[in-house]
PDB file of C-alpha atoms in Angstrom:
ATOM      1  CA  GLN A 134     -25.574   7.728   5.566  1.00 84.00           C
ATOM      2  CA  VAL A 135     -23.652   4.822   4.504  1.00 92.00           C
ATOM      3  CA  GLN A 136     -24.331   2.879   1.462  1.00 95.00           C
ATOM      4  CA  LEU A 137     -22.699  -0.502   1.215  1.00 96.00           C
ATOM      5  CA  VAL A 138     -22.563  -2.684  -2.117  1.00 95.00           C
ATOM      6  CA  GLU A 139     -21.514  -6.249  -2.459  1.00 95.00           C
ATOM      7  CA  SER A 140     -20.024  -8.108  -5.114  1.00 95.00           C
ATOM      8  CA  GLY A 141     -18.202 -11.548  -5.894  1.00 96.00           C
ATOM      9  CA  GLY A 142     -21.098 -14.216  -4.414  1.00 95.00           C
ATOM     10  CA  GLY A 143     -21.980 -17.161  -7.353  1.00 97.00           C
ATOM     11  CA  LEU A 144     -21.789 -20.253  -7.245  1.00 98.00           C
ATOM     12  CA  VAL A 145     -18.636 -22.829  -6.628  1.00 98.00           C
ATOM     13  CA  GLN A 146     -18.018 -26.316  -6.230  1.00 98.00           C
ATOM     14  CA  ALA A 147     -16.623 -27.271  -2.510  1.00 98.00           C
ATOM     15  CA  GLY A 148     -13.207 -26.976  -1.988  1.00 98.00           C
ATOM     16  CA  GLY A 149     -13.138 -24.224  -4.655  1.00 98.00           C
ATOM     17  CA  SER A 150     -12.482 -20.218  -3.562  1.00 98.00           C
ATOM     18  CA  LEU A 151     -14.678 -16.969  -4.074  1.00 98.00           C
ATOM     19  CA  ARG A 152     -13.402 -13.539  -3.194  1.00 98.00           C
ATOM     20  CA  LEU A 153     -16.291 -10.942  -2.036  1.00 98.00           C
ATOM     21  CA  SER A 154     -16.077  -7.213  -2.202  1.00 98.00           C
ATOM     22  CA  CYS A 155     -17.913  -4.149  -0.015  1.00 97.00           C
ATOM     23  CA  ALA A 156     -17.322  -1.024  -1.330  1.00 96.00           C
ATOM     24  CA  ALA A 157     -18.753   2.462   0.962  1.00 94.00           C
ATOM     25  CA  SER A 158     -20.457   5.328  -0.469  1.00 91.00           C
ATOM     26  CA  VAL A 159     -18.124   6.951   1.968  1.00 86.00           C
ATOM     27  CA  SER A 160     -14.198   6.783   3.165  1.00 82.00           C
ATOM     28  CA  THR A 161     -13.805   3.497   5.520  1.00 80.00           C
ATOM     29  CA  PHE A 162     -11.227   6.201   7.740  1.00 82.00           C
ATOM     30  CA  SER A 163     -14.773   7.121   9.229  1.00 84.00           C
ATOM     31  CA  ILE A 164     -15.834   4.004   9.851  1.00 88.00           C
ATOM     32  CA  ASN A 165     -15.464   2.060  12.948  1.00 89.00           C
ATOM     33  CA  GLY A 166     -15.664  -1.390  12.075  1.00 93.00           C
ATOM     34  CA  MET A 167     -16.419  -2.600   8.991  1.00 96.00           C
ATOM     35  CA  GLY A 168     -17.771  -6.989   8.831  1.00 97.00           C
ATOM     36  CA  TRP A 169     -19.158  -9.644   6.946  1.00 98.00           C
ATOM     37  CA  TYR A 170     -22.289 -11.460   7.696  1.00 98.00           C
ATOM     38  CA  ARG A 171     -23.737 -14.327   6.774  1.00 98.00           C
ATOM     39  CA  GLN A 172     -27.222 -15.729   6.682  1.00 98.00           C
ATOM     40  CA  ALA A 173     -28.221 -18.783   6.141  1.00 96.00           C
ATOM     41  CA  PRO A 174     -31.887 -20.533   4.996  1.00 92.00           C
ATOM     42  CA  GLY A 175     -33.623 -21.128   8.891  1.00 94.00           C
ATOM     43  CA  LYS A 176     -31.005 -20.016  10.194  1.00 96.00           C
ATOM     44  CA  GLN A 177     -29.722 -16.663  12.183  1.00 97.00           C
ATOM     45  CA  ARG A 178     -27.549 -13.737  11.339  1.00 97.00           C
ATOM     46  CA  GLU A 179     -23.995 -14.945  12.768  1.00 97.00           C
ATOM     47  CA  LEU A 180     -20.205 -12.718  12.067  1.00 98.00           C
ATOM     48  CA  VAL A 181     -17.833 -14.675   9.917  1.00 98.00           C
ATOM     49  CA  ALA A 182     -15.444 -11.552   9.955  1.00 98.00           C
ATOM     50  CA  GLY A 183     -14.305  -8.346  11.047  1.00 97.00           C
ATOM     51  CA  ILE A 184     -12.515  -5.705  11.150  1.00 96.00           C
ATOM     52  CA  SER A 185     -11.817  -2.601  13.373  1.00 93.00           C
ATOM     53  CA  SER A 186     -10.478   0.095  12.183  1.00 89.00           C
ATOM     54  CA  ASP A 187      -6.915  -0.415  13.217  1.00 90.00           C
ATOM     55  CA  GLY A 188      -6.842  -3.209  11.055  1.00 91.00           C
ATOM     56  CA  SER A 189      -7.169  -5.939  13.797  1.00 96.00           C
ATOM     57  CA  THR A 190      -8.829  -9.068  12.383  1.00 97.00           C
ATOM     58  CA  ASN A 191     -11.161 -11.197  14.600  1.00 97.00           C
ATOM     59  CA  TYR A 192     -12.955 -14.828  12.696  1.00 98.00           C
ATOM     60  CA  ALA A 193     -15.918 -17.555  13.353  1.00 97.00           C
ATOM     61  CA  GLY A 194     -13.749 -20.037  14.606  1.00 97.00           C
ATOM     62  CA  SER A 195     -15.361 -22.294  11.791  1.00 97.00           C
ATOM     63  CA  VAL A 196     -13.598 -20.070   9.128  1.00 98.00           C
ATOM     64  CA  LYS A 197     -10.725 -19.234  11.043  1.00 98.00           C
ATOM     65  CA  GLY A 198      -7.540 -20.217   8.959  1.00 97.00           C
ATOM     66  CA  ARG A 199      -9.880 -20.777   5.457  1.00 98.00           C
ATOM     67  CA  PHE A 200     -11.120 -17.004   5.180  1.00 98.00           C
ATOM     68  CA  THR A 201      -9.247 -13.688   5.171  1.00 98.00           C
ATOM     69  CA  ILE A 202     -10.717 -10.201   5.458  1.00 98.00           C
ATOM     70  CA  SER A 203      -8.829  -7.234   4.653  1.00 96.00           C
ATOM     71  CA  ARG A 204      -9.652  -3.329   3.802  1.00 94.00           C
ATOM     72  CA  ASP A 205      -8.661  -1.717   1.370  1.00 93.00           C
ATOM     73  CA  ASN A 206      -9.163   2.215   2.235  1.00 89.00           C
ATOM     74  CA  ALA A 207      -7.708   3.747  -0.955  1.00 91.00           C
ATOM     75  CA  LYS A 208     -10.777   1.968  -2.365  1.00 93.00           C
ATOM     76  CA  ASN A 209     -13.233   2.656   0.128  1.00 92.00           C
ATOM     77  CA  THR A 210     -13.539  -1.482  -0.120  1.00 95.00           C
ATOM     78  CA  ILE A 211     -13.186  -4.449   2.041  1.00 96.00           C
ATOM     79  CA  TYR A 212     -12.885  -8.122   1.147  1.00 98.00           C
ATOM     80  CA  LEU A 213     -13.589 -11.037   1.985  1.00 98.00           C
ATOM     81  CA  GLN A 214     -11.485 -14.410   0.762  1.00 98.00           C
ATOM     82  CA  MET A 215     -13.364 -17.437   1.067  1.00 98.00           C
ATOM     83  CA  ASN A 216     -11.124 -20.145  -0.064  1.00 98.00           C
ATOM     84  CA  SER A 217     -11.773 -24.012   0.628  1.00 98.00           C
ATOM     85  CA  LEU A 218     -15.702 -23.655   1.011  1.00 98.00           C
ATOM     86  CA  LYS A 219     -17.900 -26.132   2.120  1.00 98.00           C
ATOM     87  CA  PRO A 220     -21.456 -26.859   1.154  1.00 97.00           C
ATOM     88  CA  GLU A 221     -21.952 -25.653   4.843  1.00 97.00           C
ATOM     89  CA  ASP A 222     -21.246 -22.037   3.904  1.00 98.00           C
ATOM     90  CA  THR A 223     -24.205 -21.862   1.445  1.00 98.00           C
ATOM     91  CA  ALA A 224     -25.913 -18.303   2.301  1.00 98.00           C
ATOM     92  CA  VAL A 225     -26.462 -14.794   1.433  1.00 98.00           C
ATOM     93  CA  TYR A 226     -23.582 -12.537   2.792  1.00 98.00           C
ATOM     94  CA  TYR A 227     -24.068  -9.336   4.200  1.00 98.00           C
ATOM     95  CA  CYS A 228     -21.458  -6.722   4.723  1.00 98.00           C
ATOM     96  CA  ASN A 229     -21.769  -4.492   8.383  1.00 97.00           C
ATOM     97  CA  ALA A 230     -20.719  -1.198   9.047  1.00 96.00           C
ATOM     98  CA  ILE A 231     -20.448   0.653  12.534  1.00 94.00           C
ATOM     99  CA  ILE A 232     -20.004   4.061  13.139  1.00 92.00           C
ATOM    100  CA  TYR A 233     -20.115   5.321  16.519  1.00 89.00           C
ATOM    101  CA  ASN A 234     -21.324   8.649  17.203  1.00 87.00           C
ATOM    102  CA  SER A 235     -21.740  10.678  20.574  1.00 89.00           C
ATOM    103  CA  GLY A 236     -22.363   7.612  22.696  1.00 90.00           C
ATOM    104  CA  ARG A 237     -24.161   5.693  19.642  1.00 91.00           C
ATOM    105  CA  ASP A 238     -23.222   2.935  17.120  1.00 91.00           C
ATOM    106  CA  TYR A 239     -24.838   3.340  13.960  1.00 93.00           C
ATOM    107  CA  HIS A 240     -24.933   0.406  11.731  1.00 95.00           C
ATOM    108  CA  TYR A 241     -25.166  -0.211   7.952  1.00 96.00           C
ATOM    109  CA  TRP A 242     -26.303  -3.034   5.773  1.00 97.00           C
ATOM    110  CA  GLY A 243     -24.940  -4.054   2.383  1.00 97.00           C
ATOM    111  CA  GLN A 244     -27.967  -5.676   0.340  1.00 96.00           C
ATOM    112  CA  GLY A 245     -25.951  -9.015   0.497  1.00 96.00           C
ATOM    113  CA  THR A 246     -24.617 -12.108  -2.152  1.00 97.00           C
ATOM    114  CA  GLN A 247     -25.667 -14.767  -2.606  1.00 98.00           C
ATOM    115  CA  VAL A 248     -22.927 -17.652  -1.866  1.00 98.00           C
ATOM    116  CA  THR A 249     -23.626 -20.971  -2.583  1.00 98.00           C
ATOM    117  CA  VAL A 250     -21.520 -23.974  -2.298  1.00 98.00           C
ATOM    118  CA  SER A 251     -22.017 -27.585  -4.249  1.00 97.00           C
ATOM    119  CA  SER A 252     -20.781 -31.060  -3.119  1.00 94.00           C
TER     120      SER A 252
END
């Protein structure tokens, strides 16, 4: 069982920055992939950014160039640096971890942290 605890959300004006953190209860070396998803009211949850165990990253087109995902294996933590925030970035942001084991993939989720961007 993996527990994920997010922090760093809040209210910010358009053009501002926030950094989200997600601390895992196990070593990130044992996790195959981690990422950030978001869900706005009335919309489906979508992938924002992901980082694999080898450090490769991927981003949604809407955040590319503005958001950066990173990981600190010594702290079992991943981060999402969000710059040039827009009102449409407003959502609950969730941390996700994937572990592959015996041919199956197991997904774990954090509780979510609210990000609100005012215009």
